[in-house]
XYZ file of C-alpha atoms in Angstrom:
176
model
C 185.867 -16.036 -155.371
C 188.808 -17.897 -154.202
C 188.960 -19.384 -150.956
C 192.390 -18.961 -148.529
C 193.638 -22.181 -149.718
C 193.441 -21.626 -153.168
C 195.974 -18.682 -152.986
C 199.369 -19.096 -153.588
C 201.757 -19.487 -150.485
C 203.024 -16.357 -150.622
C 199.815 -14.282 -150.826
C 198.719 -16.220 -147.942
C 201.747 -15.179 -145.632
C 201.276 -11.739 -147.029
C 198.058 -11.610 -146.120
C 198.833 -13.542 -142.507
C 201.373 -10.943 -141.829
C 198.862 -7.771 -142.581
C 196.508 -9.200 -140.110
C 198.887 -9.510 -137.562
C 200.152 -5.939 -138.249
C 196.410 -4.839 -137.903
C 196.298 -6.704 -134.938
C 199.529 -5.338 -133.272
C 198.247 -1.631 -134.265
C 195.135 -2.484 -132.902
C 196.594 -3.192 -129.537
C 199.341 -0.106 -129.426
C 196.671 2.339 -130.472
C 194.627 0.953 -127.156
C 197.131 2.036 -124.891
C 198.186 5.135 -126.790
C 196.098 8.693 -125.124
C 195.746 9.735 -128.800
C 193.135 6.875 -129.302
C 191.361 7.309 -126.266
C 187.817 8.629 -126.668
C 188.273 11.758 -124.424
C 188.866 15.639 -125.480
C 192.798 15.905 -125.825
C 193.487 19.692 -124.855
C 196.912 21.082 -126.451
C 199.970 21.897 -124.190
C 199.390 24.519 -121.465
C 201.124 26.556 -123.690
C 198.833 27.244 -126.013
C 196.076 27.191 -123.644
C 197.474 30.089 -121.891
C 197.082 31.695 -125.481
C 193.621 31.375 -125.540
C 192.971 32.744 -122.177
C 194.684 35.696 -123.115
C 192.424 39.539 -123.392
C 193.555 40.055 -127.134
C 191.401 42.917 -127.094
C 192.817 46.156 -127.459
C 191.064 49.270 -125.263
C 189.170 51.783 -126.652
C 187.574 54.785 -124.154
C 184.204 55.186 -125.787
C 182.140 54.536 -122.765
C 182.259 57.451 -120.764
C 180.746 58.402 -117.065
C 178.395 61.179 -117.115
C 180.991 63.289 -114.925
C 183.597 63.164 -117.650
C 186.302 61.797 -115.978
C 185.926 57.696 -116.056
C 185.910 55.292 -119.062
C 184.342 52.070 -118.472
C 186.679 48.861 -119.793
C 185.286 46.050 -120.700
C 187.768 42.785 -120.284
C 186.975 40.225 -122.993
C 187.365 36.868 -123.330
C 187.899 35.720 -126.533
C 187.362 32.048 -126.933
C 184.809 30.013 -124.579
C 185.776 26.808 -122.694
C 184.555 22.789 -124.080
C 182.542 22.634 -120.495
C 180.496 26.085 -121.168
C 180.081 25.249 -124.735
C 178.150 22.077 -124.152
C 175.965 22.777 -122.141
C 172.572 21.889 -122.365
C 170.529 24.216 -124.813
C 167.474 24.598 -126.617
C 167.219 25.407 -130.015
C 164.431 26.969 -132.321
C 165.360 28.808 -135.399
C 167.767 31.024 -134.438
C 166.700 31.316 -131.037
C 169.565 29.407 -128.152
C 168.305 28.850 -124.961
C 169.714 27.838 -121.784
C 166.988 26.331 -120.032
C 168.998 25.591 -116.695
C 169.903 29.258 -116.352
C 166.728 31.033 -118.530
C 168.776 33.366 -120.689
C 170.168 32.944 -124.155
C 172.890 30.809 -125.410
C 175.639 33.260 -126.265
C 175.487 35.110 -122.746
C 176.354 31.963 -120.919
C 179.252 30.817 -123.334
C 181.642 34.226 -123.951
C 182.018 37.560 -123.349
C 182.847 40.469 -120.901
C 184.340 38.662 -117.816
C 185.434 41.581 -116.173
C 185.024 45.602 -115.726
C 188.047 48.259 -115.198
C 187.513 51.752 -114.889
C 190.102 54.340 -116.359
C 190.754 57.561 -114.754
C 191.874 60.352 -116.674
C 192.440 62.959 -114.068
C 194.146 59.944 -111.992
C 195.888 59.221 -115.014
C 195.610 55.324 -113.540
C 193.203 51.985 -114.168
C 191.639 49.399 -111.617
C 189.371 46.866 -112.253
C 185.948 46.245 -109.993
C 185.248 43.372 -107.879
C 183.221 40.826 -109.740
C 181.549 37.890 -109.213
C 184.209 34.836 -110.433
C 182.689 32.261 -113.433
C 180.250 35.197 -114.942
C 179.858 37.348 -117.481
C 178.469 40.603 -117.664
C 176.169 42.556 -120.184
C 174.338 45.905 -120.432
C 176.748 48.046 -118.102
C 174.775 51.718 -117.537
C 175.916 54.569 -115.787
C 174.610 56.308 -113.190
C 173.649 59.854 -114.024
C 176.385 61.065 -111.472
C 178.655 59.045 -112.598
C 179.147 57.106 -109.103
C 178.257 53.811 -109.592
C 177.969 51.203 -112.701
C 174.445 48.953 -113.182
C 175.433 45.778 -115.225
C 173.734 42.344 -115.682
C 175.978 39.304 -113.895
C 175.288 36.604 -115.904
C 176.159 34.005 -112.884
C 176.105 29.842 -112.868
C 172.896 29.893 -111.459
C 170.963 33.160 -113.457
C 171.714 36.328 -113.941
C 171.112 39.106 -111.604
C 171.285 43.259 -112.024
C 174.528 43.636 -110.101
C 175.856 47.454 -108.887
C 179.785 48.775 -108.318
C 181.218 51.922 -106.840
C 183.411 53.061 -109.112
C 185.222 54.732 -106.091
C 186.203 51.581 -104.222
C 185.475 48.890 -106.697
C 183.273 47.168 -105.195
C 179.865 45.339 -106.606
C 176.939 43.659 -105.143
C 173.608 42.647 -106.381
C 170.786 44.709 -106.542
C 168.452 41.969 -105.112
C 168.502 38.059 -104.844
C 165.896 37.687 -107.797
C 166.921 36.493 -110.985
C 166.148 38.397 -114.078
């Protein structure tokens, strides 16, 4: 192999001037965000899309009494921080170890509950704990009130609401 010196002048400017280049993108792409090692997220625009209930309703879950349809509110894609966190995996068993329950309860799903009235002919939604989700929603056998699993920050808890005045509390302070 050739040494530098051994090349002809003009392969040895060409070859000065591509490691200069290199050198100059080197230093731009430092400064520009694009190169940073971070998670870029896209314009709020399209973030707003993805926080969006695409779901459309369907009344198939029905109160005992007749009158009230249970609505679950969806969310469709999961966020980078809930998707990361720590989990154990064996086969196809996920675990979230900090929070004892499985993967996919902690990373999407129901994030809210409205109830539909059809002799009211009018919707409202129940008062929820913020940052949850929410699985396994039973009716009472009068109809009055709504048992669900909150699937909180912390654990998840069997949570009640009155479908009356929309308001929920937990059952106890244990975790499930």
């Amino acid at each position: 192999m050739k040494n530098i010196s051994q090349l002809p002048k003009i392969n040895r400017g060409l070859l000065l001037l591509i490691l200069v280049g290199l050198l100059a993108f080197a230093g731009w792409a430092g400064e520009d965000p694009l190169y940073e090692e971070s998670y870029l997220l896209p314009p709020e625009s399209i973030q707003n899309l993805l926080v969006r209930d695409t779901n459309t309703v369907t009344l198939d879950n029905m109160s005992p009494d007749g009158d009230h349809f249970l609505i679950p509110v969806n969310r469709a894609y999961s966020t980078l921080k809930l998707m990361t966190q720590r989990t154990l995996r064996l086969g196809m068993l996920e675990i979230c170890p900090d929070v004892n329950r499985e993967w996919r309860l902690s990373t999407s799903g129901v994030t809210g509950l409205k109830i539909y009235s059809l002799k009211q002919k009018k919707t409202w939604a129940l008062q929820v704990p913020a940052n949850a989700f929410f699985s396994d929603m039973v009716w009472s056998p009068d109809g009055d009130q709504i048992a669900f699993l909150a699937h909180l920050p912390e654990g998840s808890q069997v949570w009640t609401a009155d479908i009356k005045s929309g308001k929920s509390k937990p059952l106890s302070k244990a975790f499930v």
